[in-house]
mmCIF file of C-alpha atoms and ligand atoms in Angstrom:
data_model
loop_
_atom_site.group_PDB
_atom_site.id
_atom_site.type_symbol
_atom_site.label_atom_id
_atom_site.label_comp_id
_atom_site.label_asym_id
_atom_site.label_seq_id
_atom_site.Cartn_x
_atom_site.Cartn_y
_atom_site.Cartn_z
ATOM 1 C CA MET A 1 -85.797 5.620 -52.438
ATOM 2 C CA LYS A 2 -84.729 7.735 -55.258
ATOM 3 C CA LEU A 3 -82.387 10.828 -54.446
ATOM 4 C CA ILE A 4 -81.181 13.422 -57.168
ATOM 5 C CA PHE A 5 -77.583 14.413 -56.839
ATOM 6 C CA ALA A 6 -77.552 17.900 -58.721
ATOM 7 C CA SER A 7 -74.222 17.164 -60.599
ATOM 8 C CA HIS A 8 -72.837 15.896 -63.832
ATOM 9 C CA ASN A 9 -69.677 14.911 -62.080
ATOM 10 C CA GLU A 10 -69.510 11.007 -62.421
ATOM 11 C CA ASN A 11 -66.483 10.956 -60.195
ATOM 12 C CA LYS A 12 -68.246 12.290 -57.233
ATOM 13 C CA ALA A 13 -71.374 10.163 -58.089
ATOM 14 C CA LYS A 14 -69.022 7.115 -57.878
ATOM 15 C CA GLU A 15 -67.648 8.196 -54.541
ATOM 16 C CA ILE A 16 -71.004 8.830 -53.246
ATOM 17 C CA ARG A 17 -72.719 5.637 -54.421
ATOM 18 C CA SER A 18 -70.171 3.691 -52.778
ATOM 19 C CA LEU A 19 -71.034 5.211 -49.445
ATOM 20 C CA LEU A 20 -74.842 5.440 -49.746
ATOM 21 C CA PRO A 21 -77.018 2.485 -48.050
ATOM 22 C CA GLN A 22 -78.349 0.275 -50.616
ATOM 23 C CA HIS A 23 -81.855 1.317 -50.426
ATOM 24 C CA ILE A 24 -80.987 4.782 -51.723
ATOM 25 C CA GLU A 25 -80.813 4.995 -55.529
ATOM 26 C CA LEU A 26 -78.649 7.912 -56.639
ATOM 27 C CA LEU A 27 -79.766 9.727 -59.962
ATOM 28 C CA THR A 28 -77.380 12.307 -61.451
ATOM 29 C CA LEU A 29 -78.411 15.220 -63.825
ATOM 30 C CA SER A 30 -77.370 13.023 -66.654
ATOM 31 C CA ASP A 31 -79.887 10.459 -65.665
ATOM 32 C CA MET A 32 -82.553 13.031 -65.518
ATOM 33 C CA GLN A 33 -81.643 14.200 -68.984
ATOM 34 C CA LEU A 34 -80.617 17.682 -67.697
ATOM 35 C CA LEU A 35 -77.703 18.426 -69.748
ATOM 36 C CA GLU A 36 -77.212 22.237 -68.880
ATOM 37 C CA GLU A 37 -74.436 23.493 -66.380
ATOM 38 C CA ILE A 38 -76.001 24.925 -63.301
ATOM 39 C CA PRO A 39 -74.490 28.475 -62.740
ATOM 40 C CA GLU A 40 -72.235 28.500 -59.544
ATOM 41 C CA THR A 41 -72.258 32.285 -58.893
ATOM 42 C CA ALA A 42 -72.264 32.396 -54.999
ATOM 43 C CA ASP A 43 -69.229 33.347 -53.185
ATOM 44 C CA THR A 44 -69.401 30.582 -50.478
ATOM 45 C CA LEU A 45 -69.452 26.687 -50.936
ATOM 46 C CA GLU A 46 -72.755 26.806 -48.831
ATOM 47 C CA GLY A 47 -74.162 29.256 -51.351
ATOM 48 C CA ASN A 48 -73.076 27.333 -54.399
ATOM 49 C CA ALA A 49 -74.490 24.021 -53.035
ATOM 50 C CA LEU A 50 -77.652 25.764 -52.548
ATOM 51 C CA LEU A 51 -77.953 27.217 -55.975
ATOM 52 C CA LYS A 52 -77.467 23.769 -57.493
ATOM 53 C CA ALA A 53 -79.900 21.954 -55.068
ATOM 54 C CA SER A 54 -82.535 24.677 -55.396
ATOM 55 C CA TYR A 55 -82.318 24.685 -59.347
ATOM 56 C CA VAL A 56 -82.888 20.971 -59.341
ATOM 57 C CA ASN A 57 -85.597 21.196 -56.790
ATOM 58 C CA ASP A 58 -87.430 24.042 -58.584
ATOM 59 C CA ARG A 59 -87.166 21.894 -61.947
ATOM 60 C CA PHE A 60 -88.220 18.549 -60.830
ATOM 61 C CA GLY A 61 -89.982 19.239 -57.286
ATOM 62 C CA LEU A 62 -88.224 16.140 -56.017
ATOM 63 C CA ASN A 63 -85.919 15.480 -52.874
ATOM 64 C CA CYS A 64 -82.200 16.419 -54.119
ATOM 65 C CA PHE A 65 -78.762 17.508 -52.788
ATOM 66 C CA ALA A 66 -75.853 19.247 -54.223
ATOM 67 C CA ASP A 67 -72.251 19.519 -53.061
ATOM 68 C CA ASP A 68 -69.607 22.262 -53.558
ATOM 69 C CA THR A 69 -65.970 21.639 -52.650
ATOM 70 C CA GLY A 70 -63.011 23.789 -52.232
ATOM 71 C CA LEU A 71 -59.225 23.466 -51.688
ATOM 72 C CA GLU A 72 -58.035 25.981 -49.087
ATOM 73 C CA VAL A 73 -54.442 26.500 -48.735
ATOM 74 C CA HIS A 74 -53.049 28.194 -45.761
ATOM 75 C CA ALA A 75 -50.156 30.054 -47.494
ATOM 76 C CA LEU A 76 -52.663 31.309 -50.068
ATOM 77 C CA ASN A 77 -55.071 32.898 -47.457
ATOM 78 C CA GLY A 78 -57.585 30.148 -48.251
ATOM 79 C CA ALA A 79 -57.294 30.209 -52.132
ATOM 80 C CA PRO A 80 -58.489 28.847 -54.422
ATOM 81 C CA GLY A 81 -61.423 28.228 -52.120
ATOM 82 C CA VAL A 82 -64.743 28.581 -53.800
ATOM 83 C CA TYR A 83 -62.871 29.396 -56.931
ATOM 84 C CA SER A 84 -61.092 25.938 -57.090
ATOM 85 C CA ALA A 85 -62.776 24.720 -60.139
ATOM 86 C CA ARG A 86 -61.924 27.823 -62.189
ATOM 87 C CA TYR A 87 -58.462 28.478 -60.388
ATOM 88 C CA ALA A 88 -56.418 28.540 -63.843
ATOM 89 C CA GLY A 89 -59.331 29.732 -66.052
ATOM 90 C CA SER A 90 -62.876 29.150 -67.121
ATOM 91 C CA SER A 91 -61.863 25.855 -68.858
ATOM 92 C CA LYS A 92 -61.920 24.138 -65.543
ATOM 93 C CA ASP A 93 -58.938 22.097 -66.565
ATOM 94 C CA PRO A 94 -57.613 20.014 -63.395
ATOM 95 C CA GLU A 95 -54.277 19.746 -64.887
ATOM 96 C CA ALA A 96 -53.795 23.491 -65.327
ATOM 97 C CA ASN A 97 -55.373 24.192 -61.870
ATOM 98 C CA ILE A 98 -52.506 21.861 -60.265
ATOM 99 C CA ALA A 99 -49.849 23.389 -62.390
ATOM 100 C CA LEU A 100 -50.930 26.902 -61.229
ATOM 101 C CA LEU A 101 -51.243 25.719 -57.677
ATOM 102 C CA LEU A 102 -47.804 24.154 -57.796
ATOM 103 C CA LYS A 103 -46.319 27.297 -59.142
ATOM 104 C CA ASN A 104 -47.711 29.566 -56.525
ATOM 105 C CA LEU A 105 -46.390 27.410 -53.747
ATOM 106 C CA ALA A 106 -42.805 27.084 -55.322
ATOM 107 C CA ASN A 107 -40.468 27.589 -52.531
ATOM 108 C CA VAL A 108 -43.168 27.995 -49.977
ATOM 109 C CA GLU A 109 -42.528 25.977 -46.771
ATOM 110 C CA ASP A 110 -45.988 25.973 -45.159
ATOM 111 C CA ARG A 111 -47.999 23.774 -47.698
ATOM 112 C CA SER A 112 -50.789 22.945 -45.263
ATOM 113 C CA ALA A 113 -54.246 22.783 -46.891
ATOM 114 C CA ARG A 114 -57.730 21.335 -46.536
ATOM 115 C CA PHE A 115 -60.659 20.192 -48.619
ATOM 116 C CA ARG A 116 -63.985 21.612 -47.574
ATOM 117 C CA THR A 117 -67.331 20.105 -48.886
ATOM 118 C CA SER A 118 -70.603 21.662 -48.057
ATOM 119 C CA ILE A 119 -73.724 19.688 -49.111
ATOM 120 C CA ALA A 120 -77.174 21.270 -49.430
ATOM 121 C CA LEU A 121 -79.983 19.081 -49.187
ATOM 122 C CA TYR A 122 -83.725 19.671 -50.086
ATOM 123 C CA TRP A 123 -85.867 17.154 -48.245
ATOM 124 C CA ASN A 124 -89.542 17.395 -48.264
ATOM 125 C CA GLY A 125 -89.506 21.063 -49.011
ATOM 126 C CA GLU A 126 -87.017 22.005 -46.356
ATOM 127 C CA GLN A 127 -83.244 22.936 -46.593
ATOM 128 C CA HIS A 128 -80.495 21.320 -44.713
ATOM 129 C CA PHE A 129 -76.573 21.674 -44.679
ATOM 130 C CA PHE A 130 -74.013 19.163 -44.049
ATOM 131 C CA ASP A 131 -70.249 19.952 -44.248
ATOM 132 C CA GLY A 132 -66.859 17.851 -44.028
ATOM 133 C CA ILE A 133 -63.271 18.737 -43.744
ATOM 134 C CA VAL A 134 -59.875 16.882 -44.318
ATOM 135 C CA ASN A 135 -56.748 18.453 -43.313
ATOM 136 C CA GLY A 136 -53.530 17.699 -45.059
ATOM 137 C CA HIS A 137 -50.693 19.310 -47.328
ATOM 138 C CA ILE A 138 -49.955 19.969 -50.975
ATOM 139 C CA SER A 139 -47.247 17.859 -52.179
ATOM 140 C CA LYS A 140 -44.485 18.983 -54.356
ATOM 141 C CA ILE A 141 -44.938 16.876 -57.347
ATOM 142 C CA ARG A 142 -48.023 14.814 -58.679
ATOM 143 C CA SER A 143 -48.380 11.329 -57.764
ATOM 144 C CA GLY A 144 -51.097 8.705 -58.424
ATOM 145 C CA SER A 145 -53.772 8.246 -61.018
ATOM 146 C CA ASP A 146 -56.890 7.580 -59.173
ATOM 147 C CA GLY A 147 -59.377 10.063 -58.117
ATOM 148 C CA PHE A 148 -59.816 13.620 -59.677
ATOM 149 C CA GLY A 149 -59.210 17.162 -59.406
ATOM 150 C CA TYR A 150 -56.487 18.089 -57.074
ATOM 151 C CA ASP A 151 -56.164 14.509 -55.552
ATOM 152 C CA PRO A 152 -52.763 14.001 -57.303
ATOM 153 C CA VAL A 153 -51.087 16.685 -54.968
ATOM 154 C CA PHE A 154 -53.337 16.344 -51.802
ATOM 155 C CA ILE A 155 -51.787 14.390 -49.120
ATOM 156 C CA PRO A 156 -54.220 13.983 -46.130
ATOM 157 C CA GLU A 157 -52.953 14.150 -42.621
ATOM 158 C CA ASN A 158 -51.566 10.936 -41.020
ATOM 159 C CA SER A 159 -50.723 9.606 -44.610
ATOM 160 C CA THR A 160 -47.668 9.612 -46.881
ATOM 161 C CA ARG A 161 -49.857 9.226 -50.135
ATOM 162 C CA THR A 162 -51.803 11.399 -52.249
ATOM 163 C CA PHE A 163 -55.610 10.866 -52.667
ATOM 164 C CA ALA A 164 -54.812 9.757 -56.201
ATOM 165 C CA GLU A 165 -52.543 7.109 -54.825
ATOM 166 C CA MET A 166 -55.501 5.614 -52.729
ATOM 167 C CA THR A 167 -58.370 3.228 -53.628
ATOM 168 C CA LEU A 168 -61.741 4.679 -53.703
ATOM 169 C CA GLN A 169 -62.381 2.917 -50.300
ATOM 170 C CA GLU A 170 -59.124 4.408 -48.791
ATOM 171 C CA LYS A 171 -60.004 7.977 -49.907
ATOM 172 C CA ASN A 172 -63.586 7.574 -48.455
ATOM 173 C CA GLN A 173 -62.422 6.606 -45.117
ATOM 174 C CA GLN A 174 -61.189 10.018 -44.537
ATOM 175 C CA SER A 175 -62.420 12.398 -47.249
ATOM 176 C CA HIS A 176 -64.165 15.638 -47.137
ATOM 177 C CA ARG A 177 -67.072 14.614 -49.222
ATOM 178 C CA ALA A 178 -67.413 11.265 -47.201
ATOM 179 C CA ARG A 179 -67.402 13.254 -43.941
ATOM 180 C CA ALA A 180 -70.353 15.445 -45.166
ATOM 181 C CA LEU A 181 -72.087 12.663 -46.620
ATOM 182 C CA GLU A 182 -72.173 10.456 -43.363
ATOM 183 C CA LYS A 183 -73.881 13.436 -41.561
ATOM 184 C CA MET A 184 -76.567 13.388 -44.364
ATOM 185 C CA ILE A 185 -76.835 9.674 -43.994
ATOM 186 C CA ASP A 186 -77.200 10.073 -40.346
ATOM 187 C CA PHE A 187 -79.834 12.515 -41.028
ATOM 188 C CA PHE A 188 -81.829 10.036 -43.207
ATOM 189 C CA GLU A 189 -81.517 7.354 -40.513
HETATM 190 P P1 IMP B 201 -66.756 21.475 -57.293
HETATM 191 O O1 IMP B 201 -67.346 21.085 -56.155
HETATM 192 O O2 IMP B 201 -67.328 20.526 -58.388
HETATM 193 O O3 IMP B 201 -67.253 22.896 -57.658
HETATM 194 O O4 IMP B 201 -65.379 21.375 -57.389
HETATM 195 C C1 IMP B 201 -64.427 22.544 -57.163
HETATM 196 C C2 IMP B 201 -63.047 21.935 -57.476
HETATM 197 O O5 IMP B 201 -62.473 21.172 -56.696
HETATM 198 C C3 IMP B 201 -62.964 21.237 -58.992
HETATM 199 O O6 IMP B 201 -61.652 21.624 -59.486
HETATM 200 C C4 IMP B 201 -62.852 19.785 -58.611
HETATM 201 O O7 IMP B 201 -62.108 19.112 -59.593
HETATM 202 C C5 IMP B 201 -62.105 19.953 -57.098
HETATM 203 N N1 IMP B 201 -62.529 18.807 -56.398
HETATM 204 C C6 IMP B 201 -63.800 18.488 -55.815
HETATM 205 N N2 IMP B 201 -63.787 17.429 -55.106
HETATM 206 C C7 IMP B 201 -62.646 17.028 -54.939
HETATM 207 C C8 IMP B 201 -61.988 15.814 -54.551
HETATM 208 O O8 IMP B 201 -62.609 15.060 -53.955
HETATM 209 N N3 IMP B 201 -60.457 15.604 -54.735
HETATM 210 C C9 IMP B 201 -59.848 16.468 -55.534
HETATM 211 N N4 IMP B 201 -60.319 17.536 -55.968
HETATM 212 C C10 IMP B 201 -61.594 17.984 -56.036
#
């Protein structure tokens, strides 16, 4: 079965491929030769996931899904949240995003945070939503070189290592995206 993932993000696609059952073949937007960026103009994760999934569904008329993820930091009243990709500006630079986050949390004791993923799926013309959350905290310095985005500064609960210090399999055991995806896989089964 072919399933389109409405994203160009190869890091996400790699995580998702390693979780999907073998009979599902994941195709990204690059595989579909769709090179443009889909605008993410909604003010919720669910809204952005739906924008991306419906764009692709309209274009190809095929089953597809999209995810949108936000990092929600308690001491920053849930910021950067839905604006996580553009936290430090429109260039969506992960290094600059992390630098701004660490600056805004300098001298802040409560560093608790969570990642939240919302998946929107178009399945035989119907919309379905799945979500996943992982709680944790923001470290004071970057550690690790795996993963992507905010992974070098996010330590999930019950761990002493950041996501960027974990293997893909270790991150997938507890990540927000893996949890949302498990719900979608349950739906398929
Ligand atoms: P989006 O879901 O691609 O819009 O991601 C929003 C922001 O969160 C981007 O800056 C991503 O790099 C970051 N992000 C998304 N998923 C993860 C993750 O699993 N770990 C760390 N950062 C992530």
